[in-house]
PDB file of C-alpha atoms in Angstrom:
ATOM      1  CA  ALA A   1      17.515 -31.124  13.782  1.00  0.00           C
ATOM      2  CA  LYS A   2      16.267 -34.414  15.214  1.00  0.00           C
ATOM      3  CA  ILE A   3      14.241 -32.717  17.950  1.00  0.00           C
ATOM      4  CA  LYS A   4      12.528 -30.449  15.424  1.00  0.00           C
ATOM      5  CA  PHE A   5      11.219 -33.349  13.372  1.00  0.00           C
ATOM      6  CA  GLU A   6      10.467 -35.836  16.141  1.00  0.00           C
ATOM      7  CA  ALA A   7       9.136 -33.537  18.871  1.00  0.00           C
ATOM      8  CA  TYR A   8       7.395 -30.915  16.754  1.00  0.00           C
ATOM      9  CA  HIS A   9       6.553 -33.006  13.660  1.00  0.00           C
ATOM     10  CA  VAL A  10       7.519 -30.281  11.192  1.00  0.00           C
ATOM     11  CA  ASP A  11       7.232 -30.942   7.456  1.00  0.00           C
ATOM     12  CA  ARG A  12      10.433 -29.068   6.683  1.00  0.00           C
ATOM     13  CA  SER A  13      13.078 -27.371   8.784  1.00  0.00           C
ATOM     14  CA  VAL A  14      13.963 -23.964   7.368  1.00  0.00           C
ATOM     15  CA  TYR A  15      17.070 -22.268   8.758  1.00  0.00           C
ATOM     16  CA  VAL A  16      16.875 -18.491   8.290  1.00  0.00           C
ATOM     17  CA  VAL A  17      20.544 -17.616   8.579  1.00  0.00           C
ATOM     18  CA  ASP A  18      22.997 -15.129   7.037  1.00  0.00           C
ATOM     19  CA  VAL A  19      23.721 -16.088   3.419  1.00  0.00           C
ATOM     20  CA  ARG A  20      27.434 -16.023   4.269  1.00  0.00           C
ATOM     21  CA  GLN A  21      26.849 -19.169   6.344  1.00  0.00           C
ATOM     22  CA  SER A  22      25.498 -21.062   3.333  1.00  0.00           C
ATOM     23  CA  PHE A  23      28.530 -23.315   2.878  1.00  0.00           C
ATOM     24  CA  ASP A  24      28.625 -24.234   6.573  1.00  0.00           C
ATOM     25  CA  LEU A  25      24.953 -25.201   6.592  1.00  0.00           C
ATOM     26  CA  GLN A  26      25.271 -27.226   3.394  1.00  0.00           C
ATOM     27  CA  GLN A  27      28.082 -29.146   5.079  1.00  0.00           C
ATOM     28  CA  ALA A  28      25.916 -29.700   8.158  1.00  0.00           C
ATOM     29  CA  PHE A  29      23.026 -31.014   6.048  1.00  0.00           C
ATOM     30  CA  LYS A  30      25.391 -33.345   4.182  1.00  0.00           C
ATOM     31  CA  ILE A  31      26.761 -34.687   7.456  1.00  0.00           C
ATOM     32  CA  LEU A  32      23.213 -35.405   8.632  1.00  0.00           C
ATOM     33  CA  GLU A  33      22.597 -37.297   5.391  1.00  0.00           C
ATOM     34  CA  MET A  34      25.812 -39.331   5.769  1.00  0.00           C
ATOM     35  CA  LEU A  35      24.833 -40.180   9.345  1.00  0.00           C
ATOM     36  CA  GLY A  36      21.611 -41.678   8.031  1.00  0.00           C
ATOM     37  CA  PHE A  37      19.284 -38.961   9.316  1.00  0.00           C
ATOM     38  CA  PRO A  38      16.106 -39.584   7.251  1.00  0.00           C
ATOM     39  CA  GLN A  39      14.929 -35.949   7.239  1.00  0.00           C
ATOM     40  CA  ALA A  40      18.234 -34.475   6.056  1.00  0.00           C
ATOM     41  CA  ALA A  41      16.736 -33.703   2.647  1.00  0.00           C
ATOM     42  CA  LYS A  42      13.989 -31.713   4.372  1.00  0.00           C
ATOM     43  CA  CYS A  43      16.444 -29.278   5.945  1.00  0.00           C
ATOM     44  CA  TYR A  44      16.687 -26.025   4.015  1.00  0.00           C
ATOM     45  CA  HIS A  45      18.813 -22.911   4.392  1.00  0.00           C
ATOM     46  CA  LEU A  46      16.975 -19.669   3.633  1.00  0.00           C
ATOM     47  CA  GLY A  47      19.807 -17.184   3.443  1.00  0.00           C
ATOM     48  CA  TYR A  48      19.426 -13.455   3.889  1.00  0.00           C
ATOM     49  CA  GLY A  49      21.768 -10.685   2.832  1.00  0.00           C
ATOM     50  CA  PHE A  50      23.521  -7.974   4.779  1.00  0.00           C
ATOM     51  CA  VAL A  51      21.584  -4.816   5.669  1.00  0.00           C
ATOM     52  CA  SER A  52      23.512  -1.564   5.739  1.00  0.00           C
ATOM     53  CA  LEU A  53      22.658   2.126   6.028  1.00  0.00           C
ATOM     54  CA  PRO A  54      23.155   4.904   3.459  1.00  0.00           C
ATOM     55  CA  GLU A  55      26.091   6.029   5.619  1.00  0.00           C
ATOM     56  CA  GLY A  56      27.690   2.599   5.296  1.00  0.00           C
ATOM     57  CA  ALA A  57      27.780  -0.722   7.106  1.00  0.00           C
ATOM     58  CA  MET A  58      26.876  -0.769  10.782  1.00  0.00           C
ATOM     59  CA  SER A  59      29.860  -1.164  13.062  1.00  0.00           C
ATOM     60  CA  ALA A  60      29.933  -1.294  16.857  1.00  0.00           C
ATOM     61  CA  ARG A  61      33.600  -0.293  16.863  1.00  0.00           C
ATOM     62  CA  LYS A  62      32.854   2.833  14.827  1.00  0.00           C
ATOM     63  CA  GLY A  63      29.761   3.614  16.879  1.00  0.00           C
ATOM     64  CA  ARG A  64      27.530   3.232  13.831  1.00  0.00           C
ATOM     65  CA  VAL A  65      24.800   0.991  15.222  1.00  0.00           C
ATOM     66  CA  VAL A  66      21.067   1.526  14.860  1.00  0.00           C
ATOM     67  CA  LEU A  67      18.559  -0.265  17.076  1.00  0.00           C
ATOM     68  CA  PHE A  68      15.296  -1.533  15.619  1.00  0.00           C
ATOM     69  CA  LYS A  69      13.259   0.417  18.173  1.00  0.00           C
ATOM     70  CA  ASP A  70      14.928   3.672  17.169  1.00  0.00           C
ATOM     71  CA  VAL A  71      14.247   3.048  13.474  1.00  0.00           C
ATOM     72  CA  ALA A  72      10.642   2.001  14.158  1.00  0.00           C
ATOM     73  CA  ASP A  73       9.961   5.043  16.353  1.00  0.00           C
ATOM     74  CA  GLU A  74      11.366   7.373  13.702  1.00  0.00           C
ATOM     75  CA  ALA A  75       9.340   5.702  10.941  1.00  0.00           C
ATOM     76  CA  ILE A  76       6.143   6.043  12.980  1.00  0.00           C
ATOM     77  CA  ARG A  77       6.931   9.683  13.782  1.00  0.00           C
ATOM     78  CA  ARG A  78       7.426  10.530  10.101  1.00  0.00           C
ATOM     79  CA  VAL A  79       4.243   8.755   9.047  1.00  0.00           C
ATOM     80  CA  MET A  80       2.327  10.545  11.796  1.00  0.00           C
ATOM     81  CA  ALA A  81       3.464  13.901  10.400  1.00  0.00           C
ATOM     82  CA  GLU A  82       2.466  12.840   6.880  1.00  0.00           C
ATOM     83  CA  ILE A  83      -0.994  11.723   8.004  1.00  0.00           C
ATOM     84  CA  GLU A  84      -1.558  14.990   9.874  1.00  0.00           C
ATOM     85  CA  GLN A  85      -1.129  16.791   6.549  1.00  0.00           C
ATOM     86  CA  LYS A  86      -3.087  14.352   4.387  1.00  0.00           C
ATOM     87  CA  ASN A  87      -5.974  13.712   6.776  1.00  0.00           C
ATOM     88  CA  PRO A  88      -6.097  16.400   9.501  1.00  0.00           C
ATOM     89  CA  ASP A  89      -9.646  15.428  10.511  1.00  0.00           C
ATOM     90  CA  LEU A  90      -8.573  11.959  11.636  1.00  0.00           C
ATOM     91  CA  ARG A  91      -8.879  11.408  15.395  1.00  0.00           C
ATOM     92  CA  GLN A  92      -5.618  11.327  17.341  1.00  0.00           C
ATOM     93  CA  ASP A  93      -6.034   7.705  18.430  1.00  0.00           C
ATOM     94  CA  GLU A  94      -6.794   6.610  14.851  1.00  0.00           C
ATOM     95  CA  ARG A  95      -3.848   8.630  13.597  1.00  0.00           C
ATOM     96  CA  GLN A  96      -1.524   6.844  16.012  1.00  0.00           C
ATOM     97  CA  THR A  97      -2.863   3.423  15.020  1.00  0.00           C
ATOM     98  CA  VAL A  98      -2.467   4.136  11.313  1.00  0.00           C
ATOM     99  CA  ALA A  99       1.020   5.571  11.829  1.00  0.00           C
ATOM    100  CA  ILE A 100       2.108   2.331  13.493  1.00  0.00           C
ATOM    101  CA  GLN A 101       0.523   0.211  10.755  1.00  0.00           C
ATOM    102  CA  VAL A 102       2.099   2.218   7.949  1.00  0.00           C
ATOM    103  CA  GLY A 103       5.457   2.843   9.612  1.00  0.00           C
ATOM    104  CA  LEU A 104       6.099  -0.793  10.506  1.00  0.00           C
ATOM    105  CA  GLY A 105       4.607  -1.937   7.203  1.00  0.00           C
ATOM    106  CA  ALA A 106       6.999   0.312   5.308  1.00  0.00           C
ATOM    107  CA  MET A 107       9.964  -1.162   7.150  1.00  0.00           C
ATOM    108  CA  ALA A 108       8.856  -4.733   6.520  1.00  0.00           C
ATOM    109  CA  TYR A 109       8.076  -4.192   2.848  1.00  0.00           C
ATOM    110  CA  ALA A 110      11.424  -2.515   2.184  1.00  0.00           C
ATOM    111  CA  MET A 111      13.117  -5.690   3.429  1.00  0.00           C
ATOM    112  CA  LEU A 112      10.792  -8.147   1.684  1.00  0.00           C
ATOM    113  CA  ALA A 113      10.835  -6.356  -1.678  1.00  0.00           C
ATOM    114  CA  ILE A 114      14.513  -7.260  -2.060  1.00  0.00           C
ATOM    115  CA  GLY A 115      15.670 -10.777  -2.856  1.00  0.00           C
ATOM    116  CA  ASN A 116      16.318 -12.314   0.558  1.00  0.00           C
ATOM    117  CA  ASN A 117      19.832 -13.462  -0.376  1.00  0.00           C
ATOM    118  CA  LYS A 118      20.894 -10.016  -1.607  1.00  0.00           C
ATOM    119  CA  ASP A 119      22.559  -7.275   0.393  1.00  0.00           C
ATOM    120  CA  MET A 120      20.526  -4.097   0.743  1.00  0.00           C
ATOM    121  CA  VAL A 121      20.871  -0.494   1.843  1.00  0.00           C
ATOM    122  CA  TYR A 122      17.977   0.498   4.092  1.00  0.00           C
ATOM    123  CA  ASP A 123      16.826   3.981   3.094  1.00  0.00           C
ATOM    124  CA  MET A 124      14.045   5.132   5.413  1.00  0.00           C
ATOM    125  CA  GLN A 125      13.009   8.080   3.271  1.00  0.00           C
ATOM    126  CA  ALA A 126      12.528   5.839   0.235  1.00  0.00           C
ATOM    127  CA  ALA A 127      10.725   3.163   2.274  1.00  0.00           C
ATOM    128  CA  LEU A 128       8.194   5.673   3.631  1.00  0.00           C
ATOM    129  CA  ASN A 129       7.359   7.166   0.234  1.00  0.00           C
ATOM    130  CA  PHE A 130       3.614   7.012  -0.449  1.00  0.00           C
ATOM    131  CA  ASP A 131       4.324   6.671  -4.172  1.00  0.00           C
ATOM    132  CA  GLY A 132       6.342   3.982  -5.883  1.00  0.00           C
ATOM    133  CA  HIS A 133       7.457   0.490  -4.953  1.00  0.00           C
ATOM    134  CA  THR A 134       6.735   0.787  -1.218  1.00  0.00           C
ATOM    135  CA  GLY A 135       4.516  -0.589   1.505  1.00  0.00           C
ATOM    136  CA  PRO A 136       2.591   2.681   2.008  1.00  0.00           C
ATOM    137  CA  TYR A 137       1.736   2.763  -1.718  1.00  0.00           C
ATOM    138  CA  ILE A 138       0.134  -0.683  -1.461  1.00  0.00           C
ATOM    139  CA  GLN A 139      -1.633   0.157   1.791  1.00  0.00           C
ATOM    140  CA  ASN A 140      -2.958   3.336   0.178  1.00  0.00           C
ATOM    141  CA  ALA A 141      -4.542   1.272  -2.610  1.00  0.00           C
ATOM    142  CA  HIS A 142      -6.381  -0.724   0.059  1.00  0.00           C
ATOM    143  CA  VAL A 143      -7.541   2.513   1.699  1.00  0.00           C
ATOM    144  CA  ARG A 144      -8.801   3.880  -1.632  1.00  0.00           C
ATOM    145  CA  ALA A 145     -10.775   0.703  -2.256  1.00  0.00           C
ATOM    146  CA  ASN A 146     -12.240   0.903   1.224  1.00  0.00           C
ATOM    147  CA  SER A 147     -13.231   4.530   0.661  1.00  0.00           C
ATOM    148  CA  ILE A 148     -15.006   3.690  -2.606  1.00  0.00           C
ATOM    149  CA  LEU A 149     -17.006   0.922  -0.936  1.00  0.00           C
ATOM    150  CA  LYS A 150     -17.921   3.196   1.944  1.00  0.00           C
ATOM    151  CA  LYS A 151     -19.182   5.882  -0.436  1.00  0.00           C
ATOM    152  CA  GLY A 152     -21.040   3.219  -2.397  1.00  0.00           C
ATOM    153  CA  ASP A 153     -22.869   2.005   0.731  1.00  0.00           C
ATOM    154  CA  GLY A 154     -21.047  -1.299   0.940  1.00  0.00           C
ATOM    155  CA  ILE A 155     -20.750  -4.350  -1.291  1.00  0.00           C
ATOM    156  CA  PRO A 156     -23.772  -5.162  -3.474  1.00  0.00           C
ATOM    157  CA  THR A 157     -25.133  -8.686  -3.078  1.00  0.00           C
ATOM    158  CA  GLN A 158     -25.471  -9.024  -6.836  1.00  0.00           C
ATOM    159  CA  GLY A 159     -23.605  -7.747  -9.866  1.00  0.00           C
ATOM    160  CA  ASN A 160     -22.651  -9.552 -13.067  1.00  0.00           C
ATOM    161  CA  PHE A 161     -19.951  -8.613 -15.533  1.00  0.00           C
ATOM    162  CA  ASP A 162     -22.137  -9.105 -18.592  1.00  0.00           C
ATOM    163  CA  TYR A 163     -21.454  -5.664 -20.031  1.00  0.00           C
ATOM    164  CA  PRO A 164     -18.530  -4.474 -22.219  1.00  0.00           C
ATOM    165  CA  LEU A 165     -15.576  -4.408 -19.814  1.00  0.00           C
ATOM    166  CA  THR A 166     -12.883  -1.758 -20.018  1.00  0.00           C
ATOM    167  CA  SER A 167      -9.268  -2.848 -20.472  1.00  0.00           C
ATOM    168  CA  HIS A 168      -8.559  -1.782 -16.880  1.00  0.00           C
ATOM    169  CA  GLU A 169     -11.295  -4.049 -15.555  1.00  0.00           C
ATOM    170  CA  VAL A 170     -10.011  -6.980 -17.605  1.00  0.00           C
ATOM    171  CA  GLN A 171      -6.428  -6.446 -16.434  1.00  0.00           C
ATOM    172  CA  LEU A 172      -7.497  -6.137 -12.796  1.00  0.00           C
ATOM    173  CA  ILE A 173      -9.575  -9.331 -12.949  1.00  0.00           C
ATOM    174  CA  ASP A 174      -6.769 -11.200 -14.717  1.00  0.00           C
ATOM    175  CA  LEU A 175      -4.205 -10.097 -12.148  1.00  0.00           C
ATOM    176  CA  MET A 176      -6.381 -11.122  -9.199  1.00  0.00           C
ATOM    177  CA  SER A 177      -6.948 -14.535 -10.791  1.00  0.00           C
ATOM    178  CA  ARG A 178      -3.187 -15.137 -10.626  1.00  0.00           C
ATOM    179  CA  PHE A 179      -2.988 -14.650  -6.855  1.00  0.00           C
ATOM    180  CA  PRO A 180      -3.316 -18.363  -5.884  1.00  0.00           C
ATOM    181  CA  THR A 181      -0.518 -19.457  -8.233  1.00  0.00           C
ATOM    182  CA  THR A 182       1.617 -16.562  -7.004  1.00  0.00           C
ATOM    183  CA  ILE A 183       1.265 -17.769  -3.416  1.00  0.00           C
ATOM    184  CA  GLN A 184       2.092 -21.316  -4.457  1.00  0.00           C
ATOM    185  CA  GLN A 185       5.212 -20.205  -6.304  1.00  0.00           C
ATOM    186  CA  ALA A 186       6.395 -18.060  -3.384  1.00  0.00           C
ATOM    187  CA  ALA A 187       5.921 -20.969  -0.973  1.00  0.00           C
ATOM    188  CA  GLN A 188       7.664 -23.504  -3.193  1.00  0.00           C
ATOM    189  CA  GLU A 189      10.627 -21.207  -3.820  1.00  0.00           C
ATOM    190  CA  TYR A 190      10.777 -19.729  -0.283  1.00  0.00           C
ATOM    191  CA  ARG A 191      10.690 -16.244  -1.818  1.00  0.00           C
ATOM    192  CA  PRO A 192       8.408 -13.683  -0.140  1.00  0.00           C
ATOM    193  CA  LEU A 193       9.697 -11.265  -2.781  1.00  0.00           C
ATOM    194  CA  ILE A 194       7.250 -12.856  -5.235  1.00  0.00           C
ATOM    195  CA  ILE A 195       4.269 -11.858  -3.088  1.00  0.00           C
ATOM    196  CA  ALA A 196       5.773  -8.426  -2.410  1.00  0.00           C
ATOM    197  CA  ASN A 197       6.090  -7.762  -6.140  1.00  0.00           C
ATOM    198  CA  TYR A 198       2.596  -9.094  -6.790  1.00  0.00           C
ATOM    199  CA  ALA A 199       1.119  -6.800  -4.126  1.00  0.00           C
ATOM    200  CA  TYR A 200       2.805  -3.807  -5.733  1.00  0.00           C
ATOM    201  CA  GLU A 201       1.632  -4.808  -9.216  1.00  0.00           C
ATOM    202  CA  LEU A 202      -1.944  -5.213  -7.970  1.00  0.00           C
ATOM    203  CA  ALA A 203      -1.853  -1.876  -6.142  1.00  0.00           C
ATOM    204  CA  SER A 204      -0.522  -0.186  -9.266  1.00  0.00           C
ATOM    205  CA  GLU A 205      -3.215  -1.779 -11.428  1.00  0.00           C
ATOM    206  CA  PHE A 206      -5.913  -0.772  -8.954  1.00  0.00           C
ATOM    207  CA  HIS A 207      -4.676   2.819  -8.866  1.00  0.00           C
ATOM    208  CA  SER A 208      -4.882   2.908 -12.682  1.00  0.00           C
ATOM    209  CA  PHE A 209      -8.394   1.475 -12.555  1.00  0.00           C
ATOM    210  CA  TYR A 210      -9.419   3.942  -9.861  1.00  0.00           C
ATOM    211  CA  HIS A 211      -8.272   6.972 -11.859  1.00  0.00           C
ATOM    212  CA  VAL A 212      -9.824   5.934 -15.186  1.00  0.00           C
ATOM    213  CA  VAL A 213     -12.918   3.799 -14.549  1.00  0.00           C
ATOM    214  CA  PRO A 214     -15.928   5.485 -12.865  1.00  0.00           C
ATOM    215  CA  VAL A 215     -17.497   3.417 -10.099  1.00  0.00           C
ATOM    216  CA  ILE A 216     -19.705   5.542  -7.837  1.00  0.00           C
ATOM    217  CA  GLN A 217     -20.323   8.033 -10.644  1.00  0.00           C
ATOM    218  CA  THR A 218     -21.620   5.367 -13.029  1.00  0.00           C
ATOM    219  CA  GLU A 219     -25.285   6.019 -13.849  1.00  0.00           C
ATOM    220  CA  ASP A 220     -26.028   2.434 -14.868  1.00  0.00           C
ATOM    221  CA  THR A 221     -26.887   0.727 -11.554  1.00  0.00           C
ATOM    222  CA  HIS A 222     -26.076  -2.710 -13.004  1.00  0.00           C
ATOM    223  CA  VAL A 223     -22.547  -1.646 -13.997  1.00  0.00           C
ATOM    224  CA  ARG A 224     -22.119   0.238 -10.719  1.00  0.00           C
ATOM    225  CA  ALA A 225     -22.913  -2.883  -8.692  1.00  0.00           C
ATOM    226  CA  ALA A 226     -20.489  -5.008 -10.698  1.00  0.00           C
ATOM    227  CA  ARG A 227     -17.688  -2.485 -10.336  1.00  0.00           C
ATOM    228  CA  LEU A 228     -18.270  -2.157  -6.601  1.00  0.00           C
ATOM    229  CA  ARG A 229     -17.922  -5.927  -6.305  1.00  0.00           C
ATOM    230  CA  LEU A 230     -14.712  -5.722  -8.337  1.00  0.00           C
ATOM    231  CA  VAL A 231     -13.390  -3.059  -5.966  1.00  0.00           C
ATOM    232  CA  ALA A 232     -14.299  -5.294  -3.015  1.00  0.00           C
ATOM    233  CA  ALA A 233     -12.428  -8.215  -4.578  1.00  0.00           C
ATOM    234  CA  ALA A 234      -9.366  -6.037  -5.155  1.00  0.00           C
ATOM    235  CA  ARG A 235      -9.494  -4.768  -1.574  1.00  0.00           C
ATOM    236  CA  GLN A 236      -9.657  -8.316  -0.209  1.00  0.00           C
ATOM    237  CA  THR A 237      -6.823  -9.530  -2.425  1.00  0.00           C
ATOM    238  CA  LEU A 238      -4.638  -6.604  -1.388  1.00  0.00           C
ATOM    239  CA  ALA A 239      -5.400  -7.313   2.278  1.00  0.00           C
ATOM    240  CA  ASN A 240      -4.572 -11.004   1.817  1.00  0.00           C
ATOM    241  CA  ALA A 241      -1.277 -10.230   0.086  1.00  0.00           C
ATOM    242  CA  LEU A 242      -0.287  -7.777   2.809  1.00  0.00           C
ATOM    243  CA  ARG A 243      -1.247 -10.267   5.517  1.00  0.00           C
ATOM    244  CA  LEU A 244       1.041 -12.896   3.995  1.00  0.00           C
ATOM    245  CA  LEU A 245       3.845 -10.339   4.304  1.00  0.00           C
ATOM    246  CA  ASP A 246       2.779  -9.664   7.932  1.00  0.00           C
ATOM    247  CA  ILE A 247       1.781  -6.114   6.999  1.00  0.00           C
ATOM    248  CA  GLN A 248      -1.511  -4.652   8.167  1.00  0.00           C
ATOM    249  CA  ALA A 249      -4.068  -3.176   5.778  1.00  0.00           C
ATOM    250  CA  PRO A 250      -5.314   0.119   7.266  1.00  0.00           C
ATOM    251  CA  GLN A 251      -8.880   1.272   6.716  1.00  0.00           C
ATOM    252  CA  VAL A 252      -7.909   4.949   6.489  1.00  0.00           C
ATOM    253  CA  MET A 253      -4.724   6.924   5.974  1.00  0.00           C
TER     254      MET A 253
END
């Protein structure tokens, strides 16, 4: 603990350790405080729960152990097959890149979308679902936004929202405005779950907007420009939220 603060000048020392070790770490922090260690109050235990499989808890004695590489390879393989069906015209190298982005993103999001101190059952089929509370669903919202901007010839340099906004536009703008406070809350509480839930909520709101509000098809060029800028803002916010979760935002899927 002393080396961390004195040699590396950290602001806080966060111990990411099994939640079942919580009592032991609290004792260790208290001992540091009693010994007069000035940074004892800046030591924090971020507990995480136990991860099991649908078949049950992993056990070396029972031969029920799954390596990360095996899970990652299988996730990428499944996503590759899905992309081949959804976008058969995609080049093989692009398909491989996207499969890695989506496969690993799905694994990460499935873990982060659960409270870190709760036990979870890792279900690969559910994690890789392109619909619902999953990483691929959020990544797909980013891809849709990117596609709209591409069809609209990029982001307009001007576009004001001085026309009657639809309820979907208002809700999307309101949700994006809450992103900074969401990040602050997640950081203060050491809960990436908050950002994971926000990313899903934003993706869901964008999908609703996308299906109801015309953007490219709008005849009014003034409204079209404003909505394209709104799509660009949503795309950037989705990308930022995913980046904070260490998940990549693919351009195509």
